[in-house]
Amino acid sequence: MYVELAQRNHPVVYIDVWESDFSNNPLAVICSELLEQIEYVFKEKAPNGKVKDKKNAKEKFNDLKSRLGVCLKYAESAVLFSGDPISIAATKAASKAIEVTPNFNASTQSQKYTETIQKNHIESIQAVKDIKEYLTYLSELIEIIYALNIPIVILIDELDRCRPNYAIEVLEVIKHFFETKGCTFLVATNTEVLEHSVKSIYGIDFDAQLYLRRFFDRKVSLPTVSLVDYLLSRNLDFDKYNKKNVLLYPYVVNQLSNINFFANLFKINKIELREVEQIINRFFAALDYAAKQLTASDTLINTVVLMVGLIEQHLDKQVDRNNTSNIRFTIEITNSAVVGAPLSSFIKSMFDCVSITRGIKCFLESGHTIFPEQRSMLRVQSKSFSNAQSDAGKDIANIISEMISFESNGNCNYWMWDDYQKIIELSGHIE
């Protein structure tokens, strides 16, 4: 949206308020960002108006800095009185940033932007009124001199990630200091989370919806993002591993089928997009790590097993299992389908391929063999995997058989569950 607004010739300011969440002074943060980014507009956009109007714009910009300085001085006095070291440092830093922002008119560089103010509440109120007037006047001059469209649009992002008290203070600052003609704030936030923040400050019975309506003149609700569409938009590259001695199963023919599988798991486990991004990054970090290992043979990796393990780890629901453990899951793997095949049955069959049991009957694609004594074998070999659930309308038995043939001929680094567990634990630390 920032880019689109700029392309539409609007002065646009972007503020990620979560980055300043450590501060206790949102006014200082917004002041500094506004001055810095609006000053860029003055410097970089070629003026085409009258010289007199250009001079007026410079003067009003300097006046705006001065009045913001007044407000920040009062804020600095308040935090000095409270004795909070973090607030003191943040407010002083913001005041300093305003002081060192150069005037447009070199002849007034010695002017003090943050003059000594009478400790008087009336002066502070007047400064706020001046700020609103200067912002309106600046927006009009920006339109005249620089041929830009108004209003100035200020994007506030990540508000719902902030501490509850800081998030509310940001809204209050926007409402009381910057609600003015020619300046529009657009806040991108999870409203439900923001309502919880309000209630955490004012009490569980407080009407958070009514409170928030004080701040927002217009509300636009975005539709829920399709997880499949989101993953497709990432252009995830599974095919690159074919050139790096890494064999990905079970989606051998069409690796994009991984996307449908991932989306199903994310959806039924109620994993948010930001978390999806984190899990996907760890998934590919694990594959990249495997691809960089110098081994004489190919490495065979089951993407279904790897993703299930990563989700278990992310949700702090890791199962204490090893190569010989019975298969069980603590995350949700039901109530969905992988193109006609029950998701839970499909996942279990994949875990059967990477765990071991002991038995006398070994099923192969062509039939079964009975041994005189118990032998160790893949769990999937102890049952008729020719009846395994199909995937994407195809008989998965052929894929399982091919995987087993790699494991049994010794020409492949065939990962068992213990191997997946190690890479999953490591995945959050791989650069």
Coordinates of C-alpha atoms in Angstrom, one line a residue, residues 268-269 308-321 328-332:
I268 CA -6.8 -27.5 11.1
N269 CA -4.2 -26.6 13.7
V308 CA 4.4 -32.7 10.9
G309 CA 7.5 -32.8 13.2
L310 CA 8.1 -29.0 12.7
I311 CA 4.4 -28.2 13.5
E312 CA 4.7 -30.4 16.7
Q313 CA 7.8 -28.4 17.7
H314 CA 6.2 -25.0 16.9
L315 CA 3.1 -25.8 19.0
D316 CA 5.3 -27.2 21.8
K317 CA 3.6 -30.6 21.3
Q318 CA 6.6 -32.6 20.5
V319 CA 6.1 -36.4 21.0
D320 CA 8.7 -38.4 22.9
R321 CA 9.1 -41.0 20.2
R328 CA 0.9 -41.3 18.0
F329 CA 0.3 -37.6 17.4
T330 CA -0.5 -34.6 19.7
I331 CA -1.4 -32.1 16.9
E332 CA -4.6 -32.3 15.0

